[in-house]
Short mmCIF file of C-alpha atoms in Angstrom, two decimals:
data_model
loop_
_atom_site.label_atom_id
_atom_site.label_comp_id
_atom_site.label_asym_id
_atom_site.label_seq_id
_atom_site.Cartn_x
_atom_site.Cartn_y
_atom_site.Cartn_z
CA MET R 461 -24.15 -23.65 -34.52
CA ARG R 462 -27.25 -23.64 -32.12
CA ARG R 463 -28.10 -20.22 -33.69
CA TYR R 464 -27.81 -21.83 -37.33
CA PHE R 465 -30.31 -23.99 -36.16
CA ALA R 466 -32.67 -22.29 -34.53
CA LEU R 467 -32.54 -19.54 -37.84
CA ILE R 468 -33.85 -22.91 -39.41
CA GLN R 469 -36.12 -23.77 -37.37
CA LEU R 470 -37.96 -20.10 -37.31
CA TRP R 471 -37.84 -20.17 -41.35
CA PHE R 472 -39.84 -24.02 -41.34
CA ILE R 473 -42.28 -21.51 -38.79
CA LYS R 474 -42.39 -19.09 -40.49
CA ALA R 475 -43.07 -21.24 -44.26
CA LEU R 476 -45.64 -23.24 -41.69
CA GLU R 477 -47.90 -19.93 -42.31
CA TYR R 478 -48.20 -19.58 -45.38
CA ARG R 479 -48.24 -23.75 -45.82
CA ALA R 480 -51.45 -23.42 -48.39
CA GLU R 481 -48.96 -21.40 -50.79
CA LEU R 482 -46.08 -24.40 -50.38
CA VAL R 483 -49.71 -26.84 -51.62
CA VAL R 484 -50.30 -24.95 -53.99
CA TRP R 485 -46.99 -24.77 -55.45
CA ALA R 486 -46.06 -28.23 -54.72
CA ILE R 487 -49.84 -29.21 -56.82
CA LEU R 488 -48.47 -27.31 -59.08
CA THR R 489 -45.10 -28.73 -59.35
CA LEU R 490 -46.63 -32.35 -60.05
CA LEU R 491 -49.04 -30.56 -62.67
CA ASN R 492 -45.91 -29.78 -64.75
CA THR R 493 -44.53 -33.19 -63.91
CA VAL R 494 -47.29 -34.74 -65.19
CA ILE R 495 -47.78 -33.04 -68.40
CA LEU R 496 -44.15 -33.14 -69.30
CA LEU R 497 -44.88 -37.12 -68.68
CA ALA R 498 -47.74 -36.91 -70.96
CA ILE R 499 -45.91 -35.83 -73.19
CA TRP R 500 -43.53 -38.19 -73.75
CA ILE R 501 -45.39 -40.97 -73.22
CA SER R 502 -46.76 -39.86 -76.78
CA VAL R 503 -42.97 -39.30 -78.20
CA PHE R 504 -43.19 -42.64 -77.02
CA ARG R 505 -46.41 -43.72 -77.65
CA GLY R 506 -46.29 -46.69 -81.34
CA GLN R 507 -42.74 -47.75 -80.37
CA THR R 508 -41.39 -49.63 -77.38
CA SER R 509 -38.08 -47.11 -77.52
CA VAL R 510 -36.64 -44.37 -77.93
CA ASN R 511 -33.10 -42.86 -77.91
CA GLY R 512 -32.67 -46.17 -75.83
CA TYR R 513 -34.52 -45.46 -73.41
CA GLN R 514 -38.08 -47.71 -72.69
CA VAL R 515 -41.27 -45.78 -72.35
CA GLY R 516 -40.76 -46.63 -68.66
CA GLN R 517 -37.38 -45.31 -68.05
CA ILE R 518 -37.94 -41.99 -69.07
CA MET R 519 -41.58 -41.43 -67.36
CA GLN R 520 -38.69 -42.80 -63.94
CA TYR R 521 -36.43 -40.01 -65.95
CA PHE R 522 -38.85 -36.84 -64.91
CA LEU R 523 -40.27 -38.86 -61.46
CA LEU R 524 -35.98 -38.11 -60.44
CA VAL R 525 -36.27 -35.28 -61.16
CA THR R 526 -39.71 -33.82 -59.42
CA VAL R 527 -37.56 -35.36 -56.14
CA ILE R 528 -34.30 -33.35 -56.74
CA ASN R 529 -36.51 -30.07 -58.29
CA GLY R 530 -38.37 -30.42 -55.03
CA VAL R 531 -34.83 -30.56 -53.19
CA THR R 532 -32.44 -28.23 -54.83
CA ALA R 533 -34.15 -25.83 -56.08
CA SER R 534 -34.66 -22.38 -54.95
CA HIS R 535 -36.64 -19.48 -55.77
CA PHE R 536 -36.20 -16.77 -53.81
CA GLU R 537 -33.62 -14.82 -55.86
CA GLY R 538 -36.70 -11.98 -56.81
CA TRP R 539 -38.59 -11.00 -53.29
CA ARG R 540 -34.92 -10.93 -51.72
CA SER R 541 -33.78 -8.68 -54.99
CA GLN R 542 -37.00 -6.36 -54.02
CA GLU R 543 -35.78 -6.67 -50.38
CA VAL R 544 -31.91 -5.27 -51.11
CA ARG R 545 -33.84 -2.33 -53.65
CA GLU R 546 -36.37 -1.47 -50.67
CA GLY R 547 -33.56 -0.83 -48.50
CA LYS R 548 -35.47 -3.12 -46.37
CA ILE R 549 -32.91 -5.69 -45.52
CA ASP R 550 -31.31 -2.94 -42.61
CA HIS R 551 -32.54 -5.82 -39.98
CA TYR R 552 -30.37 -8.58 -41.07
CA LEU R 553 -26.46 -6.87 -41.81
CA THR R 554 -27.03 -5.89 -37.75
CA LYS R 555 -27.68 -9.68 -36.79
CA PRO R 556 -24.29 -11.89 -35.63
CA ILE R 557 -24.57 -13.49 -38.78
CA SER R 558 -23.54 -12.20 -42.63
CA TYR R 559 -26.35 -11.44 -44.73
CA PRO R 560 -25.65 -14.29 -47.38
CA LEU R 561 -25.40 -16.97 -44.37
CA GLN R 562 -29.46 -15.99 -42.85
CA VAL R 563 -30.00 -17.03 -46.68
CA LEU R 564 -29.18 -19.91 -47.15
CA LEU R 565 -30.32 -20.63 -43.55
CA ALA R 566 -34.02 -19.32 -44.45
CA ASP R 567 -33.83 -21.00 -47.48
CA ILE R 568 -33.31 -24.59 -45.70
CA GLY R 569 -36.04 -23.95 -43.34
CA ASN R 570 -38.43 -23.38 -46.83
CA ARG R 571 -37.09 -25.91 -48.12
CA LEU R 572 -37.35 -28.29 -45.35
CA PHE R 573 -41.30 -28.19 -45.18
CA TYR R 574 -41.52 -28.20 -48.98
CA LEU R 575 -39.81 -31.69 -49.22
CA THR R 576 -42.39 -32.64 -46.46
CA LEU R 577 -44.40 -31.72 -49.02
CA ILE R 578 -43.90 -32.99 -52.47
CA LEU R 579 -41.62 -35.88 -51.31
CA PRO R 580 -44.88 -38.33 -49.66
CA ILE R 581 -47.22 -36.93 -52.86
CA THR R 582 -44.06 -37.37 -55.66
CA PHE R 583 -44.51 -41.03 -53.69
CA LEU R 584 -47.09 -41.63 -54.79
CA VAL R 585 -47.36 -40.69 -57.84
CA TYR R 586 -44.28 -42.68 -58.34
CA TYR R 587 -46.65 -45.78 -56.61
CA VAL R 588 -49.29 -44.61 -58.80
CA PHE R 589 -47.15 -45.06 -62.86
CA SER R 590 -44.97 -48.61 -60.99
CA LEU R 591 -48.53 -49.74 -61.75
CA SER R 592 -49.10 -48.93 -65.29
CA PHE R 593 -45.45 -48.52 -65.86
CA ASN R 594 -42.31 -50.71 -65.86
CA LEU R 595 -40.32 -47.50 -64.35
CA GLY R 596 -37.52 -50.08 -63.51
CA THR R 597 -34.95 -50.85 -60.78
CA VAL R 598 -34.29 -48.74 -58.88
CA ALA R 599 -30.90 -49.71 -57.26
CA PHE R 600 -30.28 -48.51 -53.19
CA THR R 601 -26.73 -49.90 -52.98
CA PRO R 602 -25.03 -47.77 -50.01
CA LEU R 603 -22.79 -46.66 -52.59
CA VAL R 604 -24.81 -45.33 -54.82
CA ILE R 605 -26.85 -43.60 -51.89
CA ALA R 606 -24.00 -41.83 -51.17
CA GLN R 607 -23.29 -39.95 -54.55
CA PHE R 608 -26.45 -39.10 -55.03
CA ILE R 609 -26.94 -38.07 -51.54
CA PHE R 610 -23.74 -36.49 -52.29
CA LEU R 611 -24.65 -34.55 -56.03
CA LEU R 612 -27.88 -33.91 -54.60
CA GLY R 613 -26.53 -31.72 -51.49
CA VAL R 614 -23.85 -29.76 -54.88
CA GLY R 615 -27.07 -29.94 -57.38
CA TYR R 616 -28.68 -27.82 -54.28
CA LEU R 617 -25.39 -25.40 -53.60
CA ILE R 618 -25.22 -25.18 -57.17
CA GLU R 619 -28.80 -23.60 -57.45
CA PHE R 620 -28.57 -21.70 -54.23
CA SER R 621 -25.03 -19.93 -55.74
CA CYS R 622 -27.22 -19.05 -58.64
CA ALA R 623 -29.66 -16.98 -57.13
CA MET R 624 -26.83 -14.96 -54.30
CA ILE R 625 -25.64 -13.78 -57.08
CA ALA R 626 -29.07 -12.50 -59.16
CA VAL R 627 -30.22 -11.32 -55.34
CA LEU R 628 -26.18 -9.50 -54.97
CA LEU R 629 -25.99 -8.29 -58.09
CA SER R 630 -28.99 -6.08 -57.31
CA PHE R 631 -26.97 -4.25 -55.56
CA TRP R 632 -26.39 -2.55 -58.67
CA PHE R 633 -29.04 -3.01 -61.46
CA GLU R 634 -32.67 -2.72 -60.86
CA GLY R 635 -33.80 -5.28 -63.50
CA ALA R 636 -31.57 -8.37 -61.37
CA GLU R 637 -34.31 -9.94 -60.78
CA GLY R 638 -35.09 -10.47 -64.21
CA LEU R 639 -32.15 -12.92 -64.27
CA GLU R 640 -34.34 -15.25 -62.16
CA HIS R 641 -35.38 -16.59 -66.39
CA PHE R 642 -31.76 -16.26 -67.02
CA LYS R 643 -30.60 -19.44 -64.36
CA TRP R 644 -34.15 -20.95 -65.20
CA ILE R 645 -33.68 -21.89 -69.24
CA THR R 646 -29.99 -22.59 -68.18
CA ILE R 647 -30.76 -24.83 -65.98
CA SER R 648 -33.53 -26.62 -68.11
CA LEU R 649 -30.78 -26.22 -71.08
CA PHE R 650 -28.24 -27.80 -69.05
CA SER R 651 -28.63 -29.51 -67.00
CA GLY R 652 -30.28 -32.67 -67.30
CA PHE R 653 -34.13 -31.44 -66.63
CA MET R 654 -36.31 -30.81 -69.62
CA ILE R 655 -33.99 -33.10 -72.01
CA PRO R 656 -32.49 -35.91 -71.08
CA LEU R 657 -28.91 -36.16 -72.46
CA GLU R 658 -29.55 -38.99 -74.90
CA PHE R 659 -31.73 -36.92 -76.51
CA MET R 660 -29.74 -33.76 -77.14
CA PRO R 661 -28.35 -32.77 -80.39
CA GLY R 662 -24.10 -33.14 -80.37
CA TRP R 663 -23.04 -29.79 -79.60
CA LEU R 664 -25.25 -28.91 -76.98
CA ARG R 665 -24.37 -32.11 -75.20
CA SER R 666 -20.46 -31.53 -75.65
CA ALA R 667 -21.39 -27.77 -74.00
CA VAL R 668 -23.14 -30.19 -71.06
CA ASP R 669 -20.46 -32.29 -71.01
CA ILE R 670 -18.32 -29.42 -69.92
CA LEU R 671 -20.41 -27.42 -67.88
CA PRO R 672 -20.98 -28.48 -64.25
CA LEU R 673 -25.00 -27.85 -64.40
CA LYS R 674 -25.27 -31.92 -65.63
CA TYR R 675 -24.24 -32.62 -62.03
CA MET R 676 -27.99 -30.88 -60.64
CA TYR R 677 -29.92 -33.29 -62.95
CA ALA R 678 -28.55 -35.51 -65.22
CA ILE R 679 -25.78 -36.69 -63.74
CA PRO R 680 -27.75 -37.71 -59.55
CA ILE R 681 -30.53 -39.54 -62.64
CA GLN R 682 -28.33 -41.84 -64.19
CA VAL R 683 -26.30 -42.93 -61.15
CA ILE R 684 -29.78 -44.03 -59.18
CA GLN R 685 -29.91 -45.68 -62.71
CA GLN R 686 -26.09 -47.01 -62.48
CA ARG R 687 -24.90 -46.17 -65.52
CA VAL R 688 -22.58 -43.61 -63.80
CA THR R 689 -20.07 -43.68 -61.56
CA LEU R 690 -18.55 -41.49 -60.50
CA ARG R 691 -15.03 -40.87 -61.44
CA ILE R 692 -12.08 -38.69 -59.17
CA THR R 693 -12.03 -35.66 -62.13
CA ASP R 694 -16.16 -35.75 -61.13
CA PHE R 695 -15.49 -35.08 -57.61
CA MET R 696 -12.90 -32.45 -58.43
CA TYR R 697 -14.68 -30.40 -61.27
CA ILE R 698 -17.06 -29.94 -59.12
CA PHE R 699 -14.97 -29.12 -56.20
CA PHE R 700 -13.43 -26.57 -57.96
CA PHE R 701 -16.45 -24.91 -59.44
CA LEU R 702 -17.74 -24.89 -56.48
CA ALA R 703 -14.66 -23.60 -55.09
CA VAL R 704 -15.45 -20.43 -57.57
CA ILE R 705 -18.79 -19.49 -57.32
CA PHE R 706 -18.22 -18.83 -53.79
CA PHE R 707 -15.27 -16.88 -53.34
CA PHE R 708 -16.52 -14.89 -56.24
CA GLN R 709 -20.74 -14.97 -54.16
CA ARG R 710 -17.77 -13.56 -51.22
CA TRP R 711 -16.75 -11.19 -53.41
CA LEU R 712 -19.48 -9.75 -54.32
CA TRP R 713 -20.71 -9.60 -51.29
CA GLN R 714 -18.50 -7.38 -50.21
CA LYS R 715 -18.40 -4.37 -52.88
CA ALA R 716 -22.11 -5.17 -52.22
CA THR R 717 -21.88 -3.78 -48.39
CA ALA R 718 -20.19 -0.56 -49.76
CA LYS R 719 -21.88 0.35 -51.98
CA TYR R 720 -25.74 -0.76 -50.00
CA THR R 721 -27.62 2.76 -48.42
CA SER R 722 -30.90 2.92 -46.76
CA SER R 723 -33.21 5.21 -44.46
CA GLY R 724 -35.47 5.17 -41.57
CA MET K 1037 -75.22 1.77 -75.95
CA TRP K 1038 -73.12 3.72 -78.58
CA LYS K 1039 -72.52 6.33 -76.42
CA SER K 1040 -71.82 3.68 -73.60
CA LEU K 1041 -69.82 1.44 -76.28
CA LYS K 1042 -67.35 4.65 -76.82
CA LYS K 1043 -66.62 6.30 -73.64
CA TYR K 1044 -65.53 1.94 -72.73
CA TRP K 1045 -63.15 2.01 -76.29
CA PHE K 1046 -61.98 5.53 -75.48
CA ILE K 1047 -61.50 4.11 -71.71
CA PHE K 1048 -59.13 1.40 -72.84
CA TRP K 1049 -57.39 3.48 -75.50
CA LYS K 1050 -56.31 6.06 -72.63
CA PHE K 1051 -55.07 3.41 -70.65
CA ARG K 1052 -53.29 1.95 -72.90
CA ALA K 1053 -51.41 5.15 -73.30
CA ILE K 1054 -50.87 5.54 -69.71
CA ARG K 1055 -48.52 2.51 -70.00
CA PHE K 1056 -46.89 3.94 -72.75
CA MET K 1057 -46.20 6.78 -71.07
CA MET K 1058 -44.29 4.40 -68.51
CA LEU K 1059 -42.18 2.33 -70.71
CA LEU K 1060 -41.20 5.65 -72.13
CA GLU K 1061 -40.32 6.26 -68.79
CA TYR K 1062 -37.90 2.69 -68.20
CA ARG K 1063 -36.86 1.91 -71.85
CA GLY K 1064 -33.47 0.38 -70.76
CA ASN K 1065 -36.35 -2.45 -68.29
CA PHE K 1066 -38.47 -2.05 -71.62
CA TRP K 1067 -35.76 -4.11 -73.71
CA PHE K 1068 -34.07 -6.07 -70.63
CA TRP K 1069 -37.71 -8.14 -70.21
CA ALA K 1070 -38.45 -7.86 -74.09
CA PHE K 1071 -35.32 -9.99 -74.19
CA VAL K 1072 -35.97 -11.74 -71.38
CA SER K 1073 -39.62 -13.14 -73.20
CA LEU K 1074 -38.21 -13.89 -76.58
CA MET K 1075 -35.41 -15.96 -74.79
CA TRP K 1076 -37.96 -18.61 -73.38
CA THR K 1077 -39.55 -18.24 -77.29
CA VAL K 1078 -37.09 -19.39 -78.53
CA PHE K 1079 -35.78 -22.56 -76.26
CA ASN K 1080 -39.82 -23.77 -76.43
CA PHE K 1081 -39.73 -24.03 -79.95
CA PHE K 1082 -36.02 -25.67 -79.60
CA PHE K 1083 -37.85 -28.09 -76.92
CA PHE K 1084 -40.65 -28.89 -79.28
CA ASP K 1085 -37.85 -28.75 -81.94
CA LEU K 1086 -36.02 -32.13 -79.97
CA ILE K 1087 -38.88 -34.02 -79.22
CA ILE K 1088 -39.81 -34.18 -81.91
CA GLY K 1089 -36.50 -34.75 -83.37
CA ALA K 1090 -37.03 -37.64 -82.19
CA ARG K 1091 -39.92 -39.15 -83.64
CA ASN K 1092 -40.80 -36.52 -86.58
CA GLU K 1093 -43.37 -36.07 -85.36
CA LEU K 1094 -46.12 -35.81 -82.16
CA ALA K 1095 -49.12 -37.35 -80.96
CA GLY K 1096 -49.92 -37.41 -84.71
CA TRP K 1097 -48.70 -33.99 -85.69
CA ASN K 1098 -46.22 -33.10 -88.42
CA LYS K 1099 -43.23 -30.82 -87.83
CA THR K 1100 -44.76 -27.74 -90.19
CA GLU K 1101 -48.50 -28.40 -87.46
CA MET K 1102 -46.51 -28.36 -85.27
CA TYR K 1103 -45.07 -24.79 -85.27
CA VAL K 1104 -48.04 -23.31 -86.21
CA LEU K 1105 -49.36 -24.35 -82.58
CA ILE K 1106 -46.21 -23.34 -81.48
CA SER K 1107 -46.53 -20.50 -83.13
CA THR K 1108 -50.45 -19.86 -81.70
CA PHE K 1109 -49.76 -20.72 -77.81
CA THR K 1110 -46.48 -18.01 -78.22
CA MET K 1111 -49.22 -15.49 -79.84
CA LEU K 1112 -51.36 -16.50 -77.30
CA ASP K 1113 -48.90 -16.70 -74.56
CA ALA K 1114 -47.47 -12.65 -75.77
CA PHE K 1115 -51.39 -11.44 -74.65
CA THR K 1116 -51.00 -13.97 -70.49
CA TRP K 1117 -47.55 -11.98 -69.45
CA SER K 1118 -48.58 -9.08 -71.40
CA PHE K 1119 -51.64 -7.60 -70.39
CA PHE K 1120 -54.11 -11.09 -67.51
CA TYR K 1121 -50.70 -11.59 -65.72
CA HIS K 1122 -50.26 -7.66 -65.40
CA ASN K 1123 -54.01 -7.28 -64.62
CA MET K 1124 -55.49 -10.06 -61.57
CA ARG K 1125 -51.85 -9.67 -60.11
CA ASP K 1126 -53.57 -5.98 -59.32
CA TYR K 1127 -56.94 -7.68 -58.95
CA ILE K 1128 -56.04 -9.72 -56.23
CA ALA K 1129 -53.67 -7.62 -54.48
CA SER K 1130 -56.61 -4.97 -54.57
CA ILE K 1131 -58.72 -7.56 -52.59
CA PHE K 1132 -55.93 -8.28 -49.98
CA ASN K 1133 -55.10 -4.84 -49.35
CA GLY K 1134 -58.83 -3.50 -49.84
CA GLN K 1135 -57.75 -0.90 -52.33
CA LEU K 1136 -60.04 -2.45 -54.27
CA THR K 1137 -62.78 -0.22 -53.36
CA ILE K 1138 -61.33 2.19 -55.22
CA THR K 1139 -62.24 0.44 -58.72
CA LEU K 1140 -65.60 -0.34 -56.77
CA THR K 1141 -66.88 3.52 -56.40
CA ARG K 1142 -65.59 4.40 -59.66
CA PRO K 1143 -68.71 5.57 -62.06
CA ILE K 1144 -68.11 2.22 -64.60
CA ASN K 1145 -67.81 -2.00 -64.38
CA SER K 1146 -66.34 -2.83 -62.05
CA GLN K 1147 -64.96 -5.67 -64.08
CA PHE K 1148 -64.24 -4.16 -67.28
CA LEU K 1149 -61.35 -1.96 -64.27
CA LEU K 1150 -59.86 -4.22 -63.76
CA SER K 1151 -59.16 -6.45 -66.07
CA VAL K 1152 -58.15 -3.61 -68.65
CA GLN K 1153 -56.63 -1.13 -66.76
CA ASN K 1154 -52.58 -2.73 -66.98
CA ASN K 1155 -50.71 -3.28 -69.16
CA SER K 1156 -46.66 -3.63 -69.85
CA TYR K 1157 -45.35 -3.48 -73.85
CA THR K 1158 -42.61 -6.58 -72.88
CA ASN K 1159 -44.10 -9.33 -75.10
CA VAL K 1160 -45.01 -7.05 -77.85
CA VAL K 1161 -41.64 -8.54 -78.72
CA ARG K 1162 -42.30 -12.05 -78.23
CA PHE K 1163 -46.90 -11.69 -80.58
CA PHE K 1164 -44.14 -10.90 -83.72
CA VAL K 1165 -42.08 -13.20 -83.28
CA GLY K 1166 -44.98 -16.29 -82.60
CA LEU K 1167 -46.92 -14.12 -86.12
CA GLY K 1168 -43.88 -14.43 -87.67
CA ILE K 1169 -42.99 -18.08 -87.26
CA LEU K 1170 -45.97 -18.96 -88.46
CA ILE K 1171 -46.73 -16.82 -91.80
CA VAL K 1172 -43.59 -19.01 -92.76
CA THR K 1173 -43.95 -21.53 -91.22
CA LEU K 1174 -47.00 -21.90 -93.42
CA ARG K 1175 -45.52 -20.96 -96.48
CA ASN K 1176 -42.82 -22.75 -96.75
CA GLY K 1177 -44.51 -25.48 -95.55
CA GLN K 1178 -47.12 -24.93 -98.38
CA ILE K 1179 -50.93 -25.15 -96.45
CA PRO K 1180 -52.71 -23.82 -98.86
CA LEU K 1181 -54.90 -20.30 -96.08
CA THR K 1182 -57.96 -19.21 -97.49
CA LEU K 1183 -60.16 -16.49 -96.36
CA ALA K 1184 -62.31 -18.72 -94.52
CA GLY K 1185 -58.96 -20.19 -92.36
CA VAL K 1186 -57.80 -16.53 -91.49
CA ILE K 1187 -60.59 -15.43 -90.28
CA GLY K 1188 -61.36 -18.60 -88.63
CA PHE K 1189 -57.93 -18.43 -86.25
CA ALA K 1190 -58.95 -14.85 -85.60
CA LEU K 1191 -62.01 -15.53 -84.32
CA PHE K 1192 -60.86 -18.72 -82.50
CA PHE K 1193 -57.65 -16.61 -81.47
CA PHE K 1194 -59.36 -14.10 -80.05
CA ILE K 1195 -62.26 -17.36 -78.19
CA SER K 1196 -59.52 -18.04 -76.73
CA LEU K 1197 -57.97 -15.13 -75.29
CA LEU K 1198 -61.50 -14.74 -73.48
CA PHE K 1199 -61.65 -18.51 -72.21
CA VAL K 1200 -57.80 -17.94 -70.90
CA TYR K 1201 -59.09 -14.14 -69.21
CA THR K 1202 -62.04 -15.71 -67.96
CA LEU K 1203 -60.74 -18.12 -66.37
CA TRP K 1204 -57.63 -16.67 -64.96
CA PHE K 1205 -61.18 -14.18 -63.21
CA ILE K 1206 -62.45 -16.95 -62.30
CA VAL K 1207 -58.73 -18.10 -60.03
CA ALA K 1208 -58.66 -14.56 -59.02
CA THR K 1209 -62.26 -13.85 -57.61
CA CYS K 1210 -61.41 -16.56 -55.13
CA SER K 1211 -59.38 -14.27 -53.66
CA PHE K 1212 -61.92 -12.73 -51.68
CA TRP K 1213 -62.89 -16.79 -50.16
CA VAL K 1214 -59.78 -17.23 -48.41
CA ASP K 1215 -56.94 -15.41 -46.42
CA ARG K 1216 -54.68 -14.84 -47.99
CA LEU K 1217 -52.71 -16.75 -51.43
CA ASP K 1218 -50.15 -14.54 -52.63
CA ASN K 1219 -49.78 -17.03 -54.91
CA ILE K 1220 -53.05 -17.77 -56.36
CA ASN K 1221 -51.99 -15.67 -59.67
CA GLU K 1222 -49.89 -18.26 -60.76
CA LEU K 1223 -51.82 -20.78 -60.93
CA VAL K 1224 -53.41 -19.76 -64.26
CA PRO K 1225 -50.24 -19.67 -66.72
CA SER K 1226 -48.44 -22.67 -64.36
CA THR K 1227 -50.63 -25.11 -66.59
CA ARG K 1228 -49.98 -23.01 -70.03
CA ARG K 1229 -47.55 -26.12 -70.62
CA VAL K 1230 -51.41 -27.89 -70.86
CA TRP K 1231 -51.64 -26.23 -74.36
CA GLN K 1232 -48.62 -25.14 -75.59
CA VAL K 1233 -48.94 -29.33 -76.74
CA PRO K 1234 -51.50 -30.52 -79.04
CA LYS K 1235 -55.22 -32.15 -77.32
CA GLU K 1236 -53.47 -35.86 -78.46
CA VAL K 1237 -51.23 -36.48 -76.58
CA PHE K 1238 -53.85 -36.16 -73.27
CA THR K 1239 -55.43 -39.34 -73.59
CA GLY K 1240 -57.81 -40.98 -71.22
CA PHE K 1241 -59.05 -39.30 -68.05
CA ALA K 1242 -56.34 -36.73 -68.58
CA SER K 1243 -58.01 -36.45 -72.13
CA THR K 1244 -61.90 -35.73 -71.26
CA PHE K 1245 -60.68 -33.34 -68.38
CA PHE K 1246 -58.74 -30.88 -70.56
CA SER K 1247 -60.23 -31.26 -73.93
CA VAL K 1248 -64.48 -31.78 -71.99
CA LEU K 1249 -64.20 -31.21 -67.91
CA LEU K 1250 -61.80 -27.71 -68.54
CA PRO K 1251 -60.89 -27.40 -72.08
CA LEU K 1252 -57.03 -26.13 -71.90
CA SER K 1253 -55.80 -28.40 -74.44
CA LEU K 1254 -58.06 -26.82 -76.85
CA ILE K 1255 -56.56 -23.00 -76.18
CA ALA K 1256 -54.27 -23.39 -79.13
CA SER K 1257 -54.94 -26.58 -80.53
CA LEU K 1258 -58.21 -25.25 -82.55
CA PRO K 1259 -56.55 -22.17 -83.86
CA SER K 1260 -54.20 -24.05 -85.23
CA GLU K 1261 -56.98 -26.58 -86.24
CA ILE K 1262 -58.31 -24.34 -87.98
CA LEU K 1263 -55.10 -23.11 -90.65
CA LEU K 1264 -54.78 -26.34 -91.33
CA GLY K 1265 -57.99 -27.28 -91.71
CA ARG K 1266 -59.07 -30.50 -89.84
CA ALA K 1267 -60.87 -28.47 -87.43
CA SER K 1268 -64.11 -30.46 -86.42
CA PHE K 1269 -67.16 -28.10 -86.02
CA GLN K 1270 -68.27 -30.66 -82.94
CA TRP K 1271 -64.98 -29.36 -81.44
CA LEU K 1272 -65.37 -25.83 -82.54
CA ALA K 1273 -68.89 -25.25 -81.99
CA TYR K 1274 -68.45 -27.25 -77.76
CA TYR K 1275 -65.16 -24.68 -77.34
CA ALA K 1276 -67.13 -21.22 -78.34
CA VAL K 1277 -70.66 -22.31 -76.27
CA PHE K 1278 -68.67 -23.81 -73.27
CA THR K 1279 -66.64 -20.46 -73.13
CA ALA K 1280 -69.60 -18.34 -73.50
CA VAL K 1281 -71.34 -19.98 -70.15
CA LEU K 1282 -67.82 -19.60 -68.70
CA PHE K 1283 -67.46 -16.07 -69.04
CA TRP K 1284 -70.69 -15.96 -67.74
CA LEU K 1285 -70.00 -17.71 -64.72
CA ALA K 1286 -67.30 -15.72 -63.86
CA HIS K 1287 -69.59 -12.17 -64.36
CA LEU K 1288 -71.81 -13.73 -62.01
CA PHE K 1289 -69.79 -15.17 -59.45
CA PHE K 1290 -67.61 -11.97 -59.14
CA THR K 1291 -70.78 -10.12 -58.63
CA PHE K 1292 -72.04 -12.48 -55.65
CA SER K 1293 -68.06 -13.19 -54.06
CA ILE K 1294 -68.19 -8.75 -53.96
CA ARG K 1295 -71.02 -9.77 -51.04
CA LYS K 1296 -67.49 -11.18 -49.59
CA TYR K 1297 -65.70 -7.35 -50.01
CA SER K 1298 -64.20 -5.82 -46.51
CA GLY K 1299 -62.11 -2.55 -46.97
CA VAL K 1300 -61.93 0.85 -44.96
CA ALA K 1301 -62.35 3.72 -47.26
CA ASN K 1302 -58.70 4.93 -48.90
#
């Protein structure tokens, strides 16, 4: 375990090196949240509620989206894919930890630093908005917190796995980093990231109900807002999906190691 | 003067031809990214369709008017990703890696060279999709078109492009003043959502900020308002003057910042 923590610590320190860039990302994330809030506020202008949501609740929804996004979103597929294509991953392969695990630990280290930035700012924004709008109550019972933290972990693993699959596919395909766009669109559409479930048309809602991406944003927010609670079937579905995605990554990695060549 | 313009015009198209040859070399890449850009366009229309669906309007703009706005945004976005993004990325990279020296020693205006030497054709599809939806929306929405309206739209579409370019160029020029900030090129495209919505979406301080101090919300709104016959002369004049002044300031800032540059000969 010590070597894992050492790697997390190393990447946390590396993130510190590029702190200005992370500050820019944090600001841009918040800017996008504020713009999205402005759009939704204008939807509610002159109305007290739309599709069962009040303006305060919709604002709470998108502020929680920002918090969840800060914890779970992974954006390493672009530069990692480039590294693979340019044959620059040799030094990872000579270490006694598998490449995917090193990528995971590095991402956790980076994310921890990013969280120290984004979370206080988001809570400050939340507080500022709560002065003008009734954002509704957030339930902090042990059961709700446990479910929420569990779903944050699930969301992170889904995001990470999608990004990792894009990186592993770059062993075969040149434009694999473009797959991140498919990831963004799919998540934006099917997870509740940009549109709450209640605003979706019937066919999209049916698709979201079938897919596991709802556990990334829509369900955790509904848990916090005490609209739903996880059932045993949810846990079974989540574990089944994570197992499938894990074994798929492992299979891809085994094939990729046979495919990889580099010189120098 | 005429000879000089002719030279710049020739160079501009020479770069386009070179990029087109590169496109033919990597055709698969072109189709892949064209598909990605098309996907984003469809997603944008779908997202706003859902939002408008909740109330049948957004900030006083009905569905037809919103489609005109999103089509205009889509066409502007095509330029953002095809043209500005690549040139500004190369400009910033050349400051950080010292290759700007090559540009500065060329017998041509450096700002011009930095601004036009690169482009991608993958978003051409996006432009034509935006244009197509705009034409269909205007026809189906029975919005009367006048010659003055079309000319005004084209003129302010160009002014909006100039505004985005100028703002981006100023932000990119800030690279002279920071040690290393790789994502500085993401700043301007990250604000695109501001001009994806009508300017009336913003109220209070946000409205003052995004319409007056930094008029990002006017970028797609004003050309669309001209087509819809609801543009106000004061806003148009303010935006045109603001863009012209900003363009002049960008040039001044560039010539001032360039003194800060140092790089070994390449």
